[in-house]
Amino acid sequence: MEEQMNKPNEQLVKVDLKHKEYLSVSETALTLCMTTRNVYRLIQKETLKAYKVGGRTLIKKSDIDKLFE
């Protein structure tokens, strides 16, 4: 029964991410199907550009798209 309750929430997260211009490291990891540690590695290698805003690390969705070009 818990699995059924979680599935609608997962769908809501996906819909919300489509409408955001910037994603957190956690949201980026979810989008790319990887761990947050690997996202930070991409940032450190300068493969993925990140922006620091008020102590938060944000990634522009268009920069994520550029990974696949």
PDB file of N, CA, C and O in Angstrom:
ATOM      1  N   MET A   1       0.815  -1.188   0.000  1.00  0.00           N
ATOM      2  CA  MET A   1       0.000   0.000   0.000  1.00  0.00           C
ATOM      3  C   MET A   1       0.867   1.264   0.000  1.00  0.00           C
ATOM      4  O   MET A   1       0.525   2.238  -0.632  1.00  0.00           O
ATOM      5  N   GLU A   2       2.018   1.227   0.689  1.00  0.00           N
ATOM      6  CA  GLU A   2       2.902   2.382   0.711  1.00  0.00           C
ATOM      7  C   GLU A   2       3.418   2.696  -0.683  1.00  0.00           C
ATOM      8  O   GLU A   2       3.571   3.854  -1.040  1.00  0.00           O
ATOM      9  N   GLU A   3       3.689   1.673  -1.490  1.00  0.00           N
ATOM     10  CA  GLU A   3       4.192   1.894  -2.846  1.00  0.00           C
ATOM     11  C   GLU A   3       3.180   2.679  -3.676  1.00  0.00           C
ATOM     12  O   GLU A   3       3.548   3.559  -4.436  1.00  0.00           O
ATOM     13  N   GLN A   4       1.911   2.377  -3.519  1.00  0.00           N
ATOM     14  CA  GLN A   4       0.882   3.071  -4.270  1.00  0.00           C
ATOM     15  C   GLN A   4       0.822   4.543  -3.868  1.00  0.00           C
ATOM     16  O   GLN A   4       0.602   5.405  -4.700  1.00  0.00           O
ATOM     17  N   MET A   5       1.053   4.822  -2.607  1.00  0.00           N
ATOM     18  CA  MET A   5       1.006   6.200  -2.134  1.00  0.00           C
ATOM     19  C   MET A   5       2.209   6.994  -2.661  1.00  0.00           C
ATOM     20  O   MET A   5       2.110   8.168  -2.922  1.00  0.00           O
ATOM     21  N   ASN A   6       3.360   6.342  -2.819  1.00  0.00           N
ATOM     22  CA  ASN A   6       4.562   7.035  -3.273  1.00  0.00           C
ATOM     23  C   ASN A   6       4.524   7.343  -4.767  1.00  0.00           C
ATOM     24  O   ASN A   6       5.084   8.322  -5.205  1.00  0.00           O
ATOM     25  N   LYS A   7       3.880   6.523  -5.550  1.00  0.00           N
ATOM     26  CA  LYS A   7       3.886   6.721  -6.996  1.00  0.00           C
ATOM     27  C   LYS A   7       3.295   8.054  -7.427  1.00  0.00           C
ATOM     28  O   LYS A   7       3.910   8.743  -8.225  1.00  0.00           O
ATOM     29  N   PRO A   8       2.161   8.484  -6.901  1.00  0.00           N
ATOM     30  CA  PRO A   8       1.652   9.800  -7.311  1.00  0.00           C
ATOM     31  C   PRO A   8       2.616  10.933  -6.960  1.00  0.00           C
ATOM     32  O   PRO A   8       2.769  11.872  -7.712  1.00  0.00           O
ATOM     33  N   ASN A   9       3.287  10.839  -5.810  1.00  0.00           N
ATOM     34  CA  ASN A   9       4.240  11.869  -5.417  1.00  0.00           C
ATOM     35  C   ASN A   9       5.404  11.936  -6.390  1.00  0.00           C
ATOM     36  O   ASN A   9       5.879  13.009  -6.725  1.00  0.00           O
ATOM     37  N   GLU A  10       5.891  10.785  -6.859  1.00  0.00           N
ATOM     38  CA  GLU A  10       6.981  10.761  -7.822  1.00  0.00           C
ATOM     39  C   GLU A  10       6.564  11.462  -9.101  1.00  0.00           C
ATOM     40  O   GLU A  10       7.336  12.208  -9.692  1.00  0.00           O
ATOM     41  N   GLN A  11       5.342  11.271  -9.535  1.00  0.00           N
ATOM     42  CA  GLN A  11       4.860  11.917 -10.742  1.00  0.00           C
ATOM     43  C   GLN A  11       4.780  13.430 -10.545  1.00  0.00           C
ATOM     44  O   GLN A  11       5.114  14.193 -11.439  1.00  0.00           O
ATOM     45  N   LEU A  12       4.377  13.873  -9.376  1.00  0.00           N
ATOM     46  CA  LEU A  12       4.299  15.302  -9.097  1.00  0.00           C
ATOM     47  C   LEU A  12       5.680  15.934  -9.134  1.00  0.00           C
ATOM     48  O   LEU A  12       5.851  17.032  -9.657  1.00  0.00           O
ATOM     49  N   VAL A  13       6.678  15.240  -8.613  1.00  0.00           N
ATOM     50  CA  VAL A  13       8.038  15.758  -8.622  1.00  0.00           C
ATOM     51  C   VAL A  13       8.497  15.950 -10.060  1.00  0.00           C
ATOM     52  O   VAL A  13       9.054  16.970 -10.424  1.00  0.00           O
ATOM     53  N   LYS A  14       8.237  14.996 -10.925  1.00  0.00           N
ATOM     54  CA  LYS A  14       8.642  15.089 -12.318  1.00  0.00           C
ATOM     55  C   LYS A  14       7.965  16.268 -13.010  1.00  0.00           C
ATOM     56  O   LYS A  14       8.594  16.978 -13.769  1.00  0.00           O
ATOM     57  N   VAL A  15       6.709  16.492 -12.732  1.00  0.00           N
ATOM     58  CA  VAL A  15       5.981  17.607 -13.336  1.00  0.00           C
ATOM     59  C   VAL A  15       6.561  18.929 -12.846  1.00  0.00           C
ATOM     60  O   VAL A  15       6.805  19.833 -13.633  1.00  0.00           O
ATOM     61  N   ASP A  16       6.831  19.036 -11.557  1.00  0.00           N
ATOM     62  CA  ASP A  16       7.385  20.265 -11.001  1.00  0.00           C
ATOM     63  C   ASP A  16       8.751  20.579 -11.603  1.00  0.00           C
ATOM     64  O   ASP A  16       9.052  21.728 -11.876  1.00  0.00           O
ATOM     65  N   LEU A  17       9.579  19.586 -11.818  1.00  0.00           N
ATOM     66  CA  LEU A  17      10.914  19.808 -12.353  1.00  0.00           C
ATOM     67  C   LEU A  17      10.864  20.323 -13.782  1.00  0.00           C
ATOM     68  O   LEU A  17      11.740  21.069 -14.196  1.00  0.00           O
ATOM     69  N   LYS A  18       9.848  19.967 -14.525  1.00  0.00           N
ATOM     70  CA  LYS A  18       9.733  20.424 -15.905  1.00  0.00           C
ATOM     71  C   LYS A  18       9.550  21.928 -15.993  1.00  0.00           C
ATOM     72  O   LYS A  18       9.921  22.547 -16.972  1.00  0.00           O
ATOM     73  N   HIS A  19       8.976  22.524 -14.972  1.00  0.00           N
ATOM     74  CA  HIS A  19       8.649  23.946 -15.001  1.00  0.00           C
ATOM     75  C   HIS A  19       9.677  24.820 -14.279  1.00  0.00           C
ATOM     76  O   HIS A  19       9.492  26.027 -14.213  1.00  0.00           O
ATOM     77  N   LYS A  20      10.747  24.212 -13.786  1.00  0.00           N
ATOM     78  CA  LYS A  20      11.757  24.980 -13.070  1.00  0.00           C
ATOM     79  C   LYS A  20      12.924  25.297 -14.001  1.00  0.00           C
ATOM     80  O   LYS A  20      13.336  24.462 -14.793  1.00  0.00           O
ATOM     81  N   GLU A  21      13.446  26.503 -13.895  1.00  0.00           N
ATOM     82  CA  GLU A  21      14.598  26.896 -14.708  1.00  0.00           C
ATOM     83  C   GLU A  21      15.900  26.433 -14.062  1.00  0.00           C
ATOM     84  O   GLU A  21      16.869  26.107 -14.752  1.00  0.00           O
ATOM     85  N   TYR A  22      15.940  26.433 -12.733  1.00  0.00           N
ATOM     86  CA  TYR A  22      17.120  26.003 -11.988  1.00  0.00           C
ATOM     87  C   TYR A  22      16.752  24.824 -11.101  1.00  0.00           C
ATOM     88  O   TYR A  22      15.678  24.792 -10.514  1.00  0.00           O
ATOM     89  N   LEU A  23      17.683  23.866 -10.994  1.00  0.00           N
ATOM     90  CA  LEU A  23      17.464  22.684 -10.159  1.00  0.00           C
ATOM     91  C   LEU A  23      18.524  22.617  -9.069  1.00  0.00           C
ATOM     92  O   LEU A  23      19.668  23.034  -9.279  1.00  0.00           O
ATOM     93  N   SER A  24      18.148  22.054  -7.942  1.00  0.00           N
ATOM     94  CA  SER A  24      19.113  21.803  -6.876  1.00  0.00           C
ATOM     95  C   SER A  24      19.979  20.614  -7.276  1.00  0.00           C
ATOM     96  O   SER A  24      19.694  19.919  -8.265  1.00  0.00           O
ATOM     97  N   VAL A  25      21.008  20.355  -6.504  1.00  0.00           N
ATOM     98  CA  VAL A  25      21.868  19.203  -6.778  1.00  0.00           C
ATOM     99  C   VAL A  25      21.048  17.915  -6.671  1.00  0.00           C
ATOM    100  O   VAL A  25      21.172  17.015  -7.506  1.00  0.00           O
ATOM    101  N   SER A  26      20.172  17.822  -5.687  1.00  0.00           N
ATOM    102  CA  SER A  26      19.331  16.636  -5.515  1.00  0.00           C
ATOM    103  C   SER A  26      18.392  16.445  -6.697  1.00  0.00           C
ATOM    104  O   SER A  26      18.223  15.323  -7.190  1.00  0.00           O
ATOM    105  N   GLU A  27      17.784  17.518  -7.153  1.00  0.00           N
ATOM    106  CA  GLU A  27      16.877  17.436  -8.296  1.00  0.00           C
ATOM    107  C   GLU A  27      17.636  17.076  -9.574  1.00  0.00           C
ATOM    108  O   GLU A  27      17.146  16.312 -10.404  1.00  0.00           O
ATOM    109  N   THR A  28      18.843  17.607  -9.700  1.00  0.00           N
ATOM    110  CA  THR A  28      19.675  17.280 -10.857  1.00  0.00           C
ATOM    111  C   THR A  28      20.049  15.803 -10.835  1.00  0.00           C
ATOM    112  O   THR A  28      19.997  15.124 -11.869  1.00  0.00           O
ATOM    113  N   ALA A  29      20.398  15.295  -9.665  1.00  0.00           N
ATOM    114  CA  ALA A  29      20.730  13.882  -9.530  1.00  0.00           C
ATOM    115  C   ALA A  29      19.536  13.007  -9.907  1.00  0.00           C
ATOM    116  O   ALA A  29      19.691  12.009 -10.622  1.00  0.00           O
ATOM    117  N   LEU A  30      18.373  13.397  -9.466  1.00  0.00           N
ATOM    118  CA  LEU A  30      17.151  12.665  -9.800  1.00  0.00           C
ATOM    119  C   LEU A  30      16.910  12.683 -11.308  1.00  0.00           C
ATOM    120  O   LEU A  30      16.609  11.664 -11.914  1.00  0.00           O
ATOM    121  N   THR A  31      17.095  13.836 -11.924  1.00  0.00           N
ATOM    122  CA  THR A  31      16.890  13.992 -13.364  1.00  0.00           C
ATOM    123  C   THR A  31      17.871  13.138 -14.167  1.00  0.00           C
ATOM    124  O   THR A  31      17.500  12.529 -15.167  1.00  0.00           O
ATOM    125  N   LEU A  32      19.130  13.091 -13.714  1.00  0.00           N
ATOM    126  CA  LEU A  32      20.168  12.365 -14.441  1.00  0.00           C
ATOM    127  C   LEU A  32      20.321  10.916 -13.987  1.00  0.00           C
ATOM    128  O   LEU A  32      21.188  10.200 -14.496  1.00  0.00           O
ATOM    129  N   CYS A  33      19.513  10.508 -13.026  1.00  0.00           N
ATOM    130  CA  CYS A  33      19.569   9.132 -12.487  1.00  0.00           C
ATOM    131  C   CYS A  33      20.963   8.805 -11.963  1.00  0.00           C
ATOM    132  O   CYS A  33      21.574   7.788 -12.328  1.00  0.00           O
ATOM    133  N   MET A  34      21.472   9.692 -11.121  1.00  0.00           N
ATOM    134  CA  MET A  34      22.774   9.461 -10.501  1.00  0.00           C
ATOM    135  C   MET A  34      22.742   9.990  -9.077  1.00  0.00           C
ATOM    136  O   MET A  34      21.757  10.592  -8.659  1.00  0.00           O
ATOM    137  N   THR A  35      23.812   9.769  -8.367  1.00  0.00           N
ATOM    138  CA  THR A  35      23.877  10.237  -6.982  1.00  0.00           C
ATOM    139  C   THR A  35      24.255  11.719  -6.941  1.00  0.00           C
ATOM    140  O   THR A  35      24.813  12.264  -7.903  1.00  0.00           O
ATOM    141  N   THR A  36      23.971  12.344  -5.811  1.00  0.00           N
ATOM    142  CA  THR A  36      24.364  13.745  -5.651  1.00  0.00           C
ATOM    143  C   THR A  36      25.890  13.869  -5.676  1.00  0.00           C
ATOM    144  O   THR A  36      26.422  14.857  -6.168  1.00  0.00           O
ATOM    145  N   ARG A  37      26.559  12.867  -5.194  1.00  0.00           N
ATOM    146  CA  ARG A  37      28.033  12.877  -5.212  1.00  0.00           C
ATOM    147  C   ARG A  37      28.561  12.969  -6.641  1.00  0.00           C
ATOM    148  O   ARG A  37      29.492  13.710  -6.927  1.00  0.00           O
ATOM    149  N   ASN A  38      27.937  12.222  -7.546  1.00  0.00           N
ATOM    150  CA  ASN A  38      28.359  12.281  -8.947  1.00  0.00           C
ATOM    151  C   ASN A  38      28.039  13.633  -9.578  1.00  0.00           C
ATOM    152  O   ASN A  38      28.791  14.108 -10.422  1.00  0.00           O
ATOM    153  N   VAL A  39      26.956  14.263  -9.164  1.00  0.00           N
ATOM    154  CA  VAL A  39      26.643  15.602  -9.662  1.00  0.00           C
ATOM    155  C   VAL A  39      27.733  16.573  -9.204  1.00  0.00           C
ATOM    156  O   VAL A  39      28.236  17.376  -9.991  1.00  0.00           O
ATOM    157  N   TYR A  40      28.126  16.483  -7.924  1.00  0.00           N
ATOM    158  CA  TYR A  40      29.192  17.348  -7.433  1.00  0.00           C
ATOM    159  C   TYR A  40      30.507  17.085  -8.179  1.00  0.00           C
ATOM    160  O   TYR A  40      31.284  18.002  -8.428  1.00  0.00           O
ATOM    161  N   ARG A  41      30.762  15.835  -8.556  1.00  0.00           N
ATOM    162  CA  ARG A  41      31.961  15.512  -9.349  1.00  0.00           C
ATOM    163  C   ARG A  41      31.911  16.189 -10.709  1.00  0.00           C
ATOM    164  O   ARG A  41      32.921  16.710 -11.189  1.00  0.00           O
ATOM    165  N   LEU A  42      30.740  16.173 -11.356  1.00  0.00           N
ATOM    166  CA  LEU A  42      30.588  16.856 -12.648  1.00  0.00           C
ATOM    167  C   LEU A  42      30.834  18.353 -12.503  1.00  0.00           C
ATOM    168  O   LEU A  42      31.433  18.982 -13.367  1.00  0.00           O
ATOM    169  N   ILE A  43      30.381  18.912 -11.395  1.00  0.00           N
ATOM    170  CA  ILE A  43      30.586  20.338 -11.126  1.00  0.00           C
ATOM    171  C   ILE A  43      32.078  20.609 -10.908  1.00  0.00           C
ATOM    172  O   ILE A  43      32.642  21.555 -11.462  1.00  0.00           O
ATOM    173  N   GLN A  44      32.729  19.759 -10.123  1.00  0.00           N
ATOM    174  CA  GLN A  44      34.150  19.941  -9.820  1.00  0.00           C
ATOM    175  C   GLN A  44      35.004  19.830 -11.085  1.00  0.00           C
ATOM    176  O   GLN A  44      35.960  20.590 -11.261  1.00  0.00           O
ATOM    177  N   LYS A  45      34.635  18.925 -11.986  1.00  0.00           N
ATOM    178  CA  LYS A  45      35.373  18.752 -13.249  1.00  0.00           C
ATOM    179  C   LYS A  45      35.006  19.819 -14.279  1.00  0.00           C
ATOM    180  O   LYS A  45      35.535  19.821 -15.382  1.00  0.00           O
ATOM    181  N   GLU A  46      34.078  20.697 -13.898  1.00  0.00           N
ATOM    182  CA  GLU A  46      33.572  21.764 -14.765  1.00  0.00           C
ATOM    183  C   GLU A  46      32.862  21.218 -16.008  1.00  0.00           C
ATOM    184  O   GLU A  46      32.777  21.892 -17.028  1.00  0.00           O
ATOM    185  N   THR A  47      32.350  20.006 -15.896  1.00  0.00           N
ATOM    186  CA  THR A  47      31.511  19.428 -16.945  1.00  0.00           C
ATOM    187  C   THR A  47      30.110  20.013 -16.848  1.00  0.00           C
ATOM    188  O   THR A  47      29.409  20.136 -17.842  1.00  0.00           O
ATOM    189  N   LEU A  48      29.731  20.371 -15.644  1.00  0.00           N
ATOM    190  CA  LEU A  48      28.417  20.942 -15.371  1.00  0.00           C
ATOM    191  C   LEU A  48      28.611  22.243 -14.598  1.00  0.00           C
ATOM    192  O   LEU A  48      29.320  22.268 -13.590  1.00  0.00           O
ATOM    193  N   LYS A  49      28.023  23.311 -15.100  1.00  0.00           N
ATOM    194  CA  LYS A  49      28.162  24.621 -14.455  1.00  0.00           C
ATOM    195  C   LYS A  49      27.142  24.745 -13.323  1.00  0.00           C
ATOM    196  O   LYS A  49      25.986  24.377 -13.490  1.00  0.00           O
ATOM    197  N   ALA A  50      27.612  25.245 -12.193  1.00  0.00           N
ATOM    198  CA  ALA A  50      26.740  25.421 -11.034  1.00  0.00           C
ATOM    199  C   ALA A  50      26.818  26.861 -10.554  1.00  0.00           C
ATOM    200  O   ALA A  50      27.817  27.552 -10.770  1.00  0.00           O
ATOM    201  N   TYR A  51      25.757  27.297  -9.919  1.00  0.00           N
ATOM    202  CA  TYR A  51      25.655  28.654  -9.394  1.00  0.00           C
ATOM    203  C   TYR A  51      25.388  28.566  -7.895  1.00  0.00           C
ATOM    204  O   TYR A  51      24.533  27.799  -7.467  1.00  0.00           O
ATOM    205  N   LYS A  52      26.108  29.356  -7.121  1.00  0.00           N
ATOM    206  CA  LYS A  52      25.877  29.426  -5.679  1.00  0.00           C
ATOM    207  C   LYS A  52      24.943  30.594  -5.393  1.00  0.00           C
ATOM    208  O   LYS A  52      25.223  31.728  -5.767  1.00  0.00           O
ATOM    209  N   VAL A  53      23.828  30.296  -4.758  1.00  0.00           N
ATOM    210  CA  VAL A  53      22.846  31.326  -4.416  1.00  0.00           C
ATOM    211  C   VAL A  53      22.450  31.128  -2.957  1.00  0.00           C
ATOM    212  O   VAL A  53      21.804  30.139  -2.615  1.00  0.00           O
ATOM    213  N   GLY A  54      22.869  32.053  -2.127  1.00  0.00           N
ATOM    214  CA  GLY A  54      22.508  31.982  -0.710  1.00  0.00           C
ATOM    215  C   GLY A  54      22.868  30.670  -0.046  1.00  0.00           C
ATOM    216  O   GLY A  54      22.093  30.129   0.722  1.00  0.00           O
ATOM    217  N   GLY A  55      24.023  30.127  -0.362  1.00  0.00           N
ATOM    218  CA  GLY A  55      24.453  28.867   0.236  1.00  0.00           C
ATOM    219  C   GLY A  55      23.946  27.629  -0.473  1.00  0.00           C
ATOM    220  O   GLY A  55      24.328  26.523  -0.119  1.00  0.00           O
ATOM    221  N   ARG A  56      23.089  27.826  -1.452  1.00  0.00           N
ATOM    222  CA  ARG A  56      22.558  26.685  -2.223  1.00  0.00           C
ATOM    223  C   ARG A  56      23.316  26.572  -3.537  1.00  0.00           C
ATOM    224  O   ARG A  56      23.730  27.568  -4.118  1.00  0.00           O
ATOM    225  N   THR A  57      23.475  25.349  -4.008  1.00  0.00           N
ATOM    226  CA  THR A  57      24.084  25.104  -5.299  1.00  0.00           C
ATOM    227  C   THR A  57      22.965  24.792  -6.281  1.00  0.00           C
ATOM    228  O   THR A  57      22.197  23.851  -6.076  1.00  0.00           O
ATOM    229  N   LEU A  58      22.866  25.597  -7.329  1.00  0.00           N
ATOM    230  CA  LEU A  58      21.813  25.427  -8.321  1.00  0.00           C
ATOM    231  C   LEU A  58      22.417  25.189  -9.696  1.00  0.00           C
ATOM    232  O   LEU A  58      23.480  25.723 -10.015  1.00  0.00           O
ATOM    233  N   ILE A  59      21.731  24.407 -10.501  1.00  0.00           N
ATOM    234  CA  ILE A  59      22.164  24.088 -11.852  1.00  0.00           C
ATOM    235  C   ILE A  59      21.053  24.488 -12.806  1.00  0.00           C
ATOM    236  O   ILE A  59      19.891  24.141 -12.602  1.00  0.00           O
ATOM    237  N   LYS A  60      21.431  25.222 -13.835  1.00  0.00           N
ATOM    238  CA  LYS A  60      20.460  25.660 -14.835  1.00  0.00           C
ATOM    239  C   LYS A  60      20.084  24.468 -15.714  1.00  0.00           C
ATOM    240  O   LYS A  60      20.952  23.701 -16.151  1.00  0.00           O
ATOM    241  N   LYS A  61      18.794  24.289 -15.962  1.00  0.00           N
ATOM    242  CA  LYS A  61      18.335  23.141 -16.754  1.00  0.00           C
ATOM    243  C   LYS A  61      18.940  23.130 -18.147  1.00  0.00           C
ATOM    244  O   LYS A  61      19.261  22.068 -18.678  1.00  0.00           O
ATOM    245  N   SER A  62      19.144  24.296 -18.734  1.00  0.00           N
ATOM    246  CA  SER A  62      19.742  24.337 -20.076  1.00  0.00           C
ATOM    247  C   SER A  62      21.178  23.807 -20.054  1.00  0.00           C
ATOM    248  O   SER A  62      21.642  23.216 -21.033  1.00  0.00           O
ATOM    249  N   ASP A  63      21.887  23.970 -18.917  1.00  0.00           N
ATOM    250  CA  ASP A  63      23.234  23.419 -18.792  1.00  0.00           C
ATOM    251  C   ASP A  63      23.199  21.890 -18.700  1.00  0.00           C
ATOM    252  O   ASP A  63      24.105  21.213 -19.189  1.00  0.00           O
ATOM    253  N   ILE A  64      22.163  21.363 -18.090  1.00  0.00           N
ATOM    254  CA  ILE A  64      21.992  19.907 -18.046  1.00  0.00           C
ATOM    255  C   ILE A  64      21.742  19.386 -19.457  1.00  0.00           C
ATOM    256  O   ILE A  64      22.321  18.374 -19.868  1.00  0.00           O
ATOM    257  N   ASP A  65      20.905  20.082 -20.216  1.00  0.00           N
ATOM    258  CA  ASP A  65      20.614  19.683 -21.590  1.00  0.00           C
ATOM    259  C   ASP A  65      21.875  19.669 -22.448  1.00  0.00           C
ATOM    260  O   ASP A  65      22.029  18.818 -23.332  1.00  0.00           O
ATOM    261  N   LYS A  66      22.789  20.608 -22.182  1.00  0.00           N
ATOM    262  CA  LYS A  66      24.037  20.693 -22.963  1.00  0.00           C
ATOM    263  C   LYS A  66      24.909  19.457 -22.784  1.00  0.00           C
ATOM    264  O   LYS A  66      25.742  19.159 -23.634  1.00  0.00           O
ATOM    265  N   LEU A  67      24.731  18.736 -21.687  1.00  0.00           N
ATOM    266  CA  LEU A  67      25.504  17.507 -21.468  1.00  0.00           C
ATOM    267  C   LEU A  67      25.226  16.467 -22.560  1.00  0.00           C
ATOM    268  O   LEU A  67      26.070  15.625 -22.855  1.00  0.00           O
ATOM    269  N   PHE A  68      24.062  16.553 -23.162  1.00  0.00           N
ATOM    270  CA  PHE A  68      23.640  15.538 -24.123  1.00  0.00           C
ATOM    271  C   PHE A  68      23.767  16.007 -25.575  1.00  0.00           C
ATOM    272  O   PHE A  68      23.312  15.329 -26.489  1.00  0.00           O
ATOM    273  N   GLU A  69      24.353  17.160 -25.797  1.00  0.00           N
ATOM    274  CA  GLU A  69      24.508  17.662 -27.171  1.00  0.00           C
ATOM    275  C   GLU A  69      25.781  17.154 -27.792  1.00  0.00           C
ATOM    276  O   GLU A  69      26.731  16.811 -27.186  1.00  0.00           O
TER     277      GLU A  69
END
